[in-house]
């Protein structure tokens, strides 16, 4: 079981930074100490922050206001559904109350997702929806009426993801190409070293300790492959592993992930 290899060169600059930040958030969740990658993760965070600082952020965008409205809407839906569950904790029906109490830990873990950065919030809400719809929680969520909140929450969240992708494409500053390209050339090797370390540690400790991280990150890598293919053409993002744990080798020869390096 391994994190699949992925060449980040076809990612736009803001997508590239988001990719690195998502991996950072996942490791922070699991803790670098638990994963036994503390020193390398410190290096990783330093280069990611340098890249973040180096990307020139657009001051005005036609999409900014729309993103703000969509962000508020998904936040309201997230909290609204959780408040529904919270109210059920005091329900006069014993089975409703029991279901709400079983959902309480999950809801508490995701309650502050709306306070996260825009793209990180998108990822966290996706994870929450996936959990609510899982076999572990579905019956309880159905019983107390929480499931019906997931469809409008998902619609609002995916609108935010779409708007973010549009603004990423819009955010172009030709003067930043050289500087950000240099920063990416520093962050990519550290990312690959961190992935290699985690993959190596699975051989030492077995899959169990790293299974959730690897599975979730491979799923996100597949998402980025699809996003690149939608922008550059079918197959240009590489072949997905369909969200499983099997490493997907990069395409050989020309084209594919090697095209258009360091785009804005």
PDB file of C-alpha atoms in Angstrom:
ATOM      1  CA  UNK A   1       0.000   0.000   0.000  1.00  0.00           C
ATOM      2  CA  UNK A   2       1.547   3.276  -1.134  1.00  0.00           C
ATOM      3  CA  UNK A   3       0.779   6.884  -1.966  1.00  0.00           C
ATOM      4  CA  UNK A   4       0.715   6.929  -5.730  1.00  0.00           C
ATOM      5  CA  UNK A   5       3.314   8.912  -7.609  1.00  0.00           C
ATOM      6  CA  UNK A   6       2.129  12.206  -9.050  1.00  0.00           C
ATOM      7  CA  UNK A   7       3.936  14.789 -11.118  1.00  0.00           C
ATOM      8  CA  UNK A   8       2.596  18.194 -10.059  1.00  0.00           C
ATOM      9  CA  UNK A   9       3.995  20.145 -13.018  1.00  0.00           C
ATOM     10  CA  UNK A  10       0.653  20.416 -14.824  1.00  0.00           C
ATOM     11  CA  UNK A  11      -1.035  22.109 -11.871  1.00  0.00           C
ATOM     12  CA  UNK A  12      -1.691  25.832 -12.050  1.00  0.00           C
ATOM     13  CA  UNK A  13       0.182  27.775  -9.389  1.00  0.00           C
ATOM     14  CA  UNK A  14      -2.762  28.203  -7.038  1.00  0.00           C
ATOM     15  CA  UNK A  15      -3.796  24.590  -7.590  1.00  0.00           C
ATOM     16  CA  UNK A  16      -0.235  23.529  -6.805  1.00  0.00           C
ATOM     17  CA  UNK A  17      -0.265  25.444  -3.538  1.00  0.00           C
ATOM     18  CA  UNK A  18      -3.680  24.036  -2.634  1.00  0.00           C
ATOM     19  CA  UNK A  19      -2.401  20.524  -3.385  1.00  0.00           C
ATOM     20  CA  UNK A  20       0.535  21.025  -1.000  1.00  0.00           C
ATOM     21  CA  UNK A  21      -1.669  22.617   1.657  1.00  0.00           C
ATOM     22  CA  UNK A  22      -4.159  19.738   1.525  1.00  0.00           C
ATOM     23  CA  UNK A  23      -1.368  17.227   2.103  1.00  0.00           C
ATOM     24  CA  UNK A  24      -0.083  19.400   4.936  1.00  0.00           C
ATOM     25  CA  UNK A  25      -3.551  19.482   6.549  1.00  0.00           C
ATOM     26  CA  UNK A  26      -3.845  15.706   6.327  1.00  0.00           C
ATOM     27  CA  UNK A  27      -0.482  15.201   8.049  1.00  0.00           C
ATOM     28  CA  UNK A  28      -1.380  17.767  10.710  1.00  0.00           C
ATOM     29  CA  UNK A  29      -4.561  15.813  11.358  1.00  0.00           C
ATOM     30  CA  UNK A  30      -2.614  12.561  11.800  1.00  0.00           C
ATOM     31  CA  UNK A  31       0.328  14.436  13.449  1.00  0.00           C
ATOM     32  CA  UNK A  32       3.851  14.266  12.076  1.00  0.00           C
ATOM     33  CA  UNK A  33       5.053  12.762  15.346  1.00  0.00           C
ATOM     34  CA  UNK A  34       2.651   9.831  15.089  1.00  0.00           C
ATOM     35  CA  UNK A  35       3.620   9.320  11.449  1.00  0.00           C
ATOM     36  CA  UNK A  36       7.320   9.627  12.412  1.00  0.00           C
ATOM     37  CA  UNK A  37       8.094  12.294   9.808  1.00  0.00           C
ATOM     38  CA  UNK A  38       8.566  15.299  12.106  1.00  0.00           C
ATOM     39  CA  UNK A  39      11.888  16.642  10.818  1.00  0.00           C
ATOM     40  CA  UNK A  40      11.026  16.224   7.148  1.00  0.00           C
ATOM     41  CA  UNK A  41       7.573  17.691   7.713  1.00  0.00           C
ATOM     42  CA  UNK A  42       9.146  20.800   9.258  1.00  0.00           C
ATOM     43  CA  UNK A  43      11.147  21.258   6.034  1.00  0.00           C
ATOM     44  CA  UNK A  44       8.010  20.663   3.991  1.00  0.00           C
ATOM     45  CA  UNK A  45       6.031  23.321   5.870  1.00  0.00           C
ATOM     46  CA  UNK A  46       8.824  25.837   5.421  1.00  0.00           C
ATOM     47  CA  UNK A  47       8.975  25.471   1.630  1.00  0.00           C
ATOM     48  CA  UNK A  48       5.187  25.452   1.312  1.00  0.00           C
ATOM     49  CA  UNK A  49       4.948  28.680   3.292  1.00  0.00           C
ATOM     50  CA  UNK A  50       7.655  30.215   1.099  1.00  0.00           C
ATOM     51  CA  UNK A  51       5.659  29.282  -1.991  1.00  0.00           C
ATOM     52  CA  UNK A  52       2.507  30.704  -0.433  1.00  0.00           C
ATOM     53  CA  UNK A  53       4.288  33.981   0.290  1.00  0.00           C
ATOM     54  CA  UNK A  54       5.699  34.087  -3.233  1.00  0.00           C
ATOM     55  CA  UNK A  55       2.437  33.747  -5.118  1.00  0.00           C
ATOM     56  CA  UNK A  56       1.018  37.165  -5.943  1.00  0.00           C
ATOM     57  CA  UNK A  57      -2.613  37.209  -4.970  1.00  0.00           C
ATOM     58  CA  UNK A  58      -5.071  39.087  -7.090  1.00  0.00           C
ATOM     59  CA  UNK A  59      -6.601  42.023  -5.182  1.00  0.00           C
ATOM     60  CA  UNK A  60      -9.886  42.139  -7.002  1.00  0.00           C
ATOM     61  CA  UNK A  61     -11.819  39.443  -8.781  1.00  0.00           C
ATOM     62  CA  UNK A  62     -15.249  39.293 -10.311  1.00  0.00           C
ATOM     63  CA  UNK A  63     -15.632  35.963  -8.524  1.00  0.00           C
ATOM     64  CA  UNK A  64     -14.671  37.119  -5.034  1.00  0.00           C
ATOM     65  CA  UNK A  65     -18.126  38.354  -4.028  1.00  0.00           C
ATOM     66  CA  UNK A  66     -19.791  35.262  -5.464  1.00  0.00           C
ATOM     67  CA  UNK A  67     -17.367  33.045  -3.559  1.00  0.00           C
ATOM     68  CA  UNK A  68     -18.114  34.878  -0.330  1.00  0.00           C
ATOM     69  CA  UNK A  69     -21.868  34.371  -0.755  1.00  0.00           C
ATOM     70  CA  UNK A  70     -21.421  30.683  -1.586  1.00  0.00           C
ATOM     71  CA  UNK A  71     -19.075  30.217   1.369  1.00  0.00           C
ATOM     72  CA  UNK A  72     -21.626  31.695   3.794  1.00  0.00           C
ATOM     73  CA  UNK A  73     -24.364  29.479   2.343  1.00  0.00           C
ATOM     74  CA  UNK A  74     -22.430  26.242   2.786  1.00  0.00           C
ATOM     75  CA  UNK A  75     -21.409  27.283   6.300  1.00  0.00           C
ATOM     76  CA  UNK A  76     -25.045  27.916   7.224  1.00  0.00           C
ATOM     77  CA  UNK A  77     -26.070  24.526   5.834  1.00  0.00           C
ATOM     78  CA  UNK A  78     -23.280  22.743   7.692  1.00  0.00           C
ATOM     79  CA  UNK A  79     -24.190  24.308  11.034  1.00  0.00           C
ATOM     80  CA  UNK A  80     -27.922  24.016  10.358  1.00  0.00           C
ATOM     81  CA  UNK A  81     -27.687  20.261   9.880  1.00  0.00           C
ATOM     82  CA  UNK A  82     -25.510  19.871  12.946  1.00  0.00           C
ATOM     83  CA  UNK A  83     -27.939  21.943  15.009  1.00  0.00           C
ATOM     84  CA  UNK A  84     -30.666  19.548  13.898  1.00  0.00           C
ATOM     85  CA  UNK A  85     -28.592  16.676  15.280  1.00  0.00           C
ATOM     86  CA  UNK A  86     -27.775  18.608  18.445  1.00  0.00           C
ATOM     87  CA  UNK A  87     -31.466  19.210  19.115  1.00  0.00           C
ATOM     88  CA  UNK A  88     -32.132  15.477  18.771  1.00  0.00           C
ATOM     89  CA  UNK A  89     -29.779  14.861  21.709  1.00  0.00           C
ATOM     90  CA  UNK A  90     -32.682  16.100  23.889  1.00  0.00           C
ATOM     91  CA  UNK A  91     -35.418  14.283  21.962  1.00  0.00           C
ATOM     92  CA  UNK A  92     -38.186  12.588  23.966  1.00  0.00           C
ATOM     93  CA  UNK A  93     -37.781   9.450  21.815  1.00  0.00           C
ATOM     94  CA  UNK A  94     -34.992   7.262  23.146  1.00  0.00           C
ATOM     95  CA  UNK A  95     -33.899   5.971  19.746  1.00  0.00           C
ATOM     96  CA  UNK A  96     -33.640   9.534  18.355  1.00  0.00           C
ATOM     97  CA  UNK A  97     -31.551  10.609  21.308  1.00  0.00           C
ATOM     98  CA  UNK A  98     -29.292   7.562  21.016  1.00  0.00           C
ATOM     99  CA  UNK A  99     -28.753   8.193  17.295  1.00  0.00           C
ATOM    100  CA  UNK A 100     -27.867  11.833  17.928  1.00  0.00           C
ATOM    101  CA  UNK A 101     -25.386  10.874  20.628  1.00  0.00           C
ATOM    102  CA  UNK A 102     -23.656   8.426  18.262  1.00  0.00           C
ATOM    103  CA  UNK A 103     -23.330  11.233  15.706  1.00  0.00           C
ATOM    104  CA  UNK A 104     -22.083  13.743  18.261  1.00  0.00           C
ATOM    105  CA  UNK A 105     -18.353  12.903  18.023  1.00  0.00           C
ATOM    106  CA  UNK A 106     -18.411  13.130  14.207  1.00  0.00           C
ATOM    107  CA  UNK A 107     -20.312  16.430  14.260  1.00  0.00           C
ATOM    108  CA  UNK A 108     -18.035  17.950  16.871  1.00  0.00           C
ATOM    109  CA  UNK A 109     -14.971  16.991  14.811  1.00  0.00           C
ATOM    110  CA  UNK A 110     -16.313  18.865  11.761  1.00  0.00           C
ATOM    111  CA  UNK A 111     -18.256  21.698  13.391  1.00  0.00           C
ATOM    112  CA  UNK A 112     -15.482  24.249  12.863  1.00  0.00           C
ATOM    113  CA  UNK A 113     -14.839  23.278   9.239  1.00  0.00           C
ATOM    114  CA  UNK A 114     -16.386  26.583   8.139  1.00  0.00           C
ATOM    115  CA  UNK A 115     -13.523  28.407   9.860  1.00  0.00           C
ATOM    116  CA  UNK A 116     -10.882  26.656   7.733  1.00  0.00           C
ATOM    117  CA  UNK A 117      -9.318  28.170   4.612  1.00  0.00           C
ATOM    118  CA  UNK A 118     -11.598  28.170   1.571  1.00  0.00           C
ATOM    119  CA  UNK A 119     -10.152  25.091  -0.175  1.00  0.00           C
ATOM    120  CA  UNK A 120      -9.491  23.243   3.074  1.00  0.00           C
ATOM    121  CA  UNK A 121     -13.125  23.812   4.048  1.00  0.00           C
ATOM    122  CA  UNK A 122     -14.212  22.286   0.750  1.00  0.00           C
ATOM    123  CA  UNK A 123     -12.171  19.167   1.469  1.00  0.00           C
ATOM    124  CA  UNK A 124     -13.383  18.865   5.066  1.00  0.00           C
ATOM    125  CA  UNK A 125     -17.040  19.206   4.111  1.00  0.00           C
ATOM    126  CA  UNK A 126     -16.601  16.546   1.441  1.00  0.00           C
ATOM    127  CA  UNK A 127     -15.173  14.240   4.089  1.00  0.00           C
ATOM    128  CA  UNK A 128     -18.072  15.009   6.433  1.00  0.00           C
ATOM    129  CA  UNK A 129     -20.701  14.263   3.786  1.00  0.00           C
ATOM    130  CA  UNK A 130     -18.928  11.027   2.944  1.00  0.00           C
ATOM    131  CA  UNK A 131     -18.954   9.995   6.605  1.00  0.00           C
ATOM    132  CA  UNK A 132     -22.653  10.826   7.092  1.00  0.00           C
ATOM    133  CA  UNK A 133     -23.515   8.691   4.050  1.00  0.00           C
ATOM    134  CA  UNK A 134     -21.328   5.787   5.185  1.00  0.00           C
ATOM    135  CA  UNK A 135     -22.738   2.580   6.618  1.00  0.00           C
ATOM    136  CA  UNK A 136     -21.458   3.611  10.047  1.00  0.00           C
ATOM    137  CA  UNK A 137     -23.644   6.724  10.328  1.00  0.00           C
ATOM    138  CA  UNK A 138     -26.312   6.530   7.608  1.00  0.00           C
ATOM    139  CA  UNK A 139     -29.046   4.872   9.666  1.00  0.00           C
ATOM    140  CA  UNK A 140     -28.681   7.334  12.540  1.00  0.00           C
ATOM    141  CA  UNK A 141     -28.537  10.317  10.172  1.00  0.00           C
ATOM    142  CA  UNK A 142     -31.648   9.088   8.340  1.00  0.00           C
ATOM    143  CA  UNK A 143     -33.537   8.647  11.596  1.00  0.00           C
ATOM    144  CA  UNK A 144     -33.017  12.171  12.943  1.00  0.00           C
ATOM    145  CA  UNK A 145     -33.366  13.900   9.570  1.00  0.00           C
ATOM    146  CA  UNK A 146     -29.717  14.862   9.121  1.00  0.00           C
ATOM    147  CA  UNK A 147     -29.288  13.024   5.811  1.00  0.00           C
ATOM    148  CA  UNK A 148     -31.648  15.387   3.972  1.00  0.00           C
ATOM    149  CA  UNK A 149     -29.241  18.263   4.722  1.00  0.00           C
ATOM    150  CA  UNK A 150     -26.409  16.554   2.825  1.00  0.00           C
ATOM    151  CA  UNK A 151     -27.685  17.143  -0.713  1.00  0.00           C
ATOM    152  CA  UNK A 152     -28.037  20.946  -0.429  1.00  0.00           C
ATOM    153  CA  UNK A 153     -24.761  21.064   1.543  1.00  0.00           C
ATOM    154  CA  UNK A 154     -23.004  19.102  -1.197  1.00  0.00           C
ATOM    155  CA  UNK A 155     -24.468  21.359  -3.903  1.00  0.00           C
ATOM    156  CA  UNK A 156     -23.287  24.495  -2.085  1.00  0.00           C
ATOM    157  CA  UNK A 157     -19.864  22.996  -1.379  1.00  0.00           C
ATOM    158  CA  UNK A 158     -19.285  21.882  -4.969  1.00  0.00           C
ATOM    159  CA  UNK A 159     -20.283  25.364  -6.164  1.00  0.00           C
ATOM    160  CA  UNK A 160     -17.516  26.728  -3.925  1.00  0.00           C
ATOM    161  CA  UNK A 161     -15.064  24.230  -5.434  1.00  0.00           C
ATOM    162  CA  UNK A 162     -16.094  25.256  -8.949  1.00  0.00           C
ATOM    163  CA  UNK A 163     -15.730  28.967  -8.183  1.00  0.00           C
ATOM    164  CA  UNK A 164     -12.316  28.376  -6.617  1.00  0.00           C
ATOM    165  CA  UNK A 165     -11.146  26.521  -9.726  1.00  0.00           C
ATOM    166  CA  UNK A 166     -12.412  29.371 -11.898  1.00  0.00           C
ATOM    167  CA  UNK A 167     -10.574  31.957  -9.832  1.00  0.00           C
ATOM    168  CA  UNK A 168      -7.413  29.833  -9.851  1.00  0.00           C
ATOM    169  CA  UNK A 169      -7.529  29.929 -13.631  1.00  0.00           C
ATOM    170  CA  UNK A 170      -8.240  33.666 -13.600  1.00  0.00           C
ATOM    171  CA  UNK A 171      -5.362  34.419 -11.248  1.00  0.00           C
ATOM    172  CA  UNK A 172      -2.471  34.960 -13.627  1.00  0.00           C
ATOM    173  CA  UNK A 173       0.454  37.260 -13.198  1.00  0.00           C
ATOM    174  CA  UNK A 174       3.162  36.853 -15.806  1.00  0.00           C
ATOM    175  CA  UNK A 175       5.735  38.669 -13.683  1.00  0.00           C
ATOM    176  CA  UNK A 176       5.422  35.950 -11.063  1.00  0.00           C
ATOM    177  CA  UNK A 177       6.210  33.029 -13.380  1.00  0.00           C
ATOM    178  CA  UNK A 178       9.970  32.920 -12.796  1.00  0.00           C
ATOM    179  CA  UNK A 179       9.780  33.443  -9.050  1.00  0.00           C
ATOM    180  CA  UNK A 180       7.028  30.910  -8.430  1.00  0.00           C
ATOM    181  CA  UNK A 181       8.682  28.408 -10.765  1.00  0.00           C
ATOM    182  CA  UNK A 182      11.815  28.560  -8.593  1.00  0.00           C
ATOM    183  CA  UNK A 183       9.760  28.104  -5.444  1.00  0.00           C
ATOM    184  CA  UNK A 184       7.934  25.131  -6.926  1.00  0.00           C
ATOM    185  CA  UNK A 185      11.242  23.547  -7.820  1.00  0.00           C
ATOM    186  CA  UNK A 186      12.087  23.653  -4.106  1.00  0.00           C
ATOM    187  CA  UNK A 187       8.764  22.439  -2.760  1.00  0.00           C
ATOM    188  CA  UNK A 188       8.223  19.547  -5.179  1.00  0.00           C
ATOM    189  CA  UNK A 189      11.343  17.586  -4.153  1.00  0.00           C
ATOM    190  CA  UNK A 190      10.431  17.923  -0.465  1.00  0.00           C
ATOM    191  CA  UNK A 191       6.923  16.698  -1.221  1.00  0.00           C
ATOM    192  CA  UNK A 192       8.341  13.682  -3.053  1.00  0.00           C
ATOM    193  CA  UNK A 193      10.751  12.974  -0.184  1.00  0.00           C
ATOM    194  CA  UNK A 194       7.899  13.084   2.307  1.00  0.00           C
ATOM    195  CA  UNK A 195       5.807  10.716   0.197  1.00  0.00           C
ATOM    196  CA  UNK A 196       8.770   8.378  -0.216  1.00  0.00           C
ATOM    197  CA  UNK A 197       9.359   8.399   3.544  1.00  0.00           C
ATOM    198  CA  UNK A 198       5.748   7.516   4.311  1.00  0.00           C
ATOM    199  CA  UNK A 199       5.746   4.775   1.691  1.00  0.00           C
ATOM    200  CA  UNK A 200       8.976   3.382   3.140  1.00  0.00           C
ATOM    201  CA  UNK A 201       7.570   3.413   6.674  1.00  0.00           C
ATOM    202  CA  UNK A 202       4.669   1.208   5.561  1.00  0.00           C
ATOM    203  CA  UNK A 203       7.293  -1.455   4.856  1.00  0.00           C
ATOM    204  CA  UNK A 204       8.614  -1.059   8.392  1.00  0.00           C
ATOM    205  CA  UNK A 205       5.349  -0.852  10.354  1.00  0.00           C
ATOM    206  CA  UNK A 206       2.819  -2.293   7.922  1.00  0.00           C
ATOM    207  CA  UNK A 207      -0.157  -0.585   6.302  1.00  0.00           C
ATOM    208  CA  UNK A 208      -2.436  -0.103   9.313  1.00  0.00           C
ATOM    209  CA  UNK A 209      -0.691   2.961  10.759  1.00  0.00           C
ATOM    210  CA  UNK A 210      -0.781   4.831   7.428  1.00  0.00           C
ATOM    211  CA  UNK A 211      -3.807   3.268   5.705  1.00  0.00           C
ATOM    212  CA  UNK A 212      -6.288   6.098   6.229  1.00  0.00           C
ATOM    213  CA  UNK A 213      -3.816   8.799   5.175  1.00  0.00           C
ATOM    214  CA  UNK A 214      -2.753   6.874   2.061  1.00  0.00           C
ATOM    215  CA  UNK A 215      -6.309   6.059   1.012  1.00  0.00           C
ATOM    216  CA  UNK A 216      -7.539   9.618   1.448  1.00  0.00           C
ATOM    217  CA  UNK A 217      -4.540  11.192  -0.266  1.00  0.00           C
ATOM    218  CA  UNK A 218      -4.697   8.823  -3.238  1.00  0.00           C
ATOM    219  CA  UNK A 219      -8.333   9.859  -3.638  1.00  0.00           C
ATOM    220  CA  UNK A 220      -7.327  13.534  -3.675  1.00  0.00           C
ATOM    221  CA  UNK A 221      -4.547  12.835  -6.196  1.00  0.00           C
ATOM    222  CA  UNK A 222      -7.143  11.204  -8.445  1.00  0.00           C
ATOM    223  CA  UNK A 223      -9.241  14.386  -8.099  1.00  0.00           C
ATOM    224  CA  UNK A 224      -6.319  16.500  -9.318  1.00  0.00           C
ATOM    225  CA  UNK A 225      -5.693  14.118 -12.231  1.00  0.00           C
ATOM    226  CA  UNK A 226      -9.309  14.544 -13.319  1.00  0.00           C
ATOM    227  CA  UNK A 227      -9.131  18.333 -12.914  1.00  0.00           C
ATOM    228  CA  UNK A 228      -6.014  18.549 -15.107  1.00  0.00           C
ATOM    229  CA  UNK A 229      -7.568  16.274 -17.736  1.00  0.00           C
ATOM    230  CA  UNK A 230     -10.667  18.472 -17.847  1.00  0.00           C
ATOM    231  CA  UNK A 231      -8.506  21.528 -18.488  1.00  0.00           C
ATOM    232  CA  UNK A 232      -5.848  20.129 -20.835  1.00  0.00           C
ATOM    233  CA  UNK A 233      -7.705  17.264 -22.477  1.00  0.00           C
ATOM    234  CA  UNK A 234      -8.635  13.661 -21.792  1.00  0.00           C
ATOM    235  CA  UNK A 235      -5.833  11.668 -20.186  1.00  0.00           C
ATOM    236  CA  UNK A 236      -3.512  14.654 -19.705  1.00  0.00           C
ATOM    237  CA  UNK A 237      -3.804  14.361 -15.932  1.00  0.00           C
ATOM    238  CA  UNK A 238      -2.765  10.729 -15.945  1.00  0.00           C
ATOM    239  CA  UNK A 239      -4.670   7.552 -15.205  1.00  0.00           C
ATOM    240  CA  UNK A 240      -6.599   7.542 -11.938  1.00  0.00           C
ATOM    241  CA  UNK A 241      -6.565   4.725  -9.439  1.00  0.00           C
ATOM    242  CA  UNK A 242     -10.330   5.168  -8.951  1.00  0.00           C
ATOM    243  CA  UNK A 243      -9.757   6.129  -5.332  1.00  0.00           C
ATOM    244  CA  UNK A 244      -8.174   2.865  -4.298  1.00  0.00           C
ATOM    245  CA  UNK A 245      -4.802   2.268  -2.665  1.00  0.00           C
ATOM    246  CA  UNK A 246      -2.920   1.032  -5.705  1.00  0.00           C
ATOM    247  CA  UNK A 247      -0.101   3.326  -6.863  1.00  0.00           C
ATOM    248  CA  UNK A 248      -0.745   4.666 -10.331  1.00  0.00           C
ATOM    249  CA  UNK A 249       2.476   4.983 -12.354  1.00  0.00           C
ATOM    250  CA  UNK A 250       2.970   8.230 -14.308  1.00  0.00           C
ATOM    251  CA  UNK A 251       2.422   7.962 -18.070  1.00  0.00           C
ATOM    252  CA  UNK A 252       5.529   7.184 -20.105  1.00  0.00           C
ATOM    253  CA  UNK A 253       6.809   9.145 -23.078  1.00  0.00           C
ATOM    254  CA  UNK A 254       5.802  12.679 -24.048  1.00  0.00           C
ATOM    255  CA  UNK A 255       2.647  14.501 -23.095  1.00  0.00           C
ATOM    256  CA  UNK A 256       0.602  13.708 -20.013  1.00  0.00           C
ATOM    257  CA  UNK A 257       1.886  15.098 -16.755  1.00  0.00           C
ATOM    258  CA  UNK A 258       5.078  16.513 -18.256  1.00  0.00           C
ATOM    259  CA  UNK A 259       3.306  19.155 -20.320  1.00  0.00           C
ATOM    260  CA  UNK A 260       3.124  22.872 -19.598  1.00  0.00           C
ATOM    261  CA  UNK A 261       5.269  23.013 -16.440  1.00  0.00           C
ATOM    262  CA  UNK A 262       4.960  25.853 -13.972  1.00  0.00           C
ATOM    263  CA  UNK A 263       1.731  27.364 -15.280  1.00  0.00           C
ATOM    264  CA  UNK A 264      -0.023  30.154 -13.531  1.00  0.00           C
TER     265      UNK A 264
END
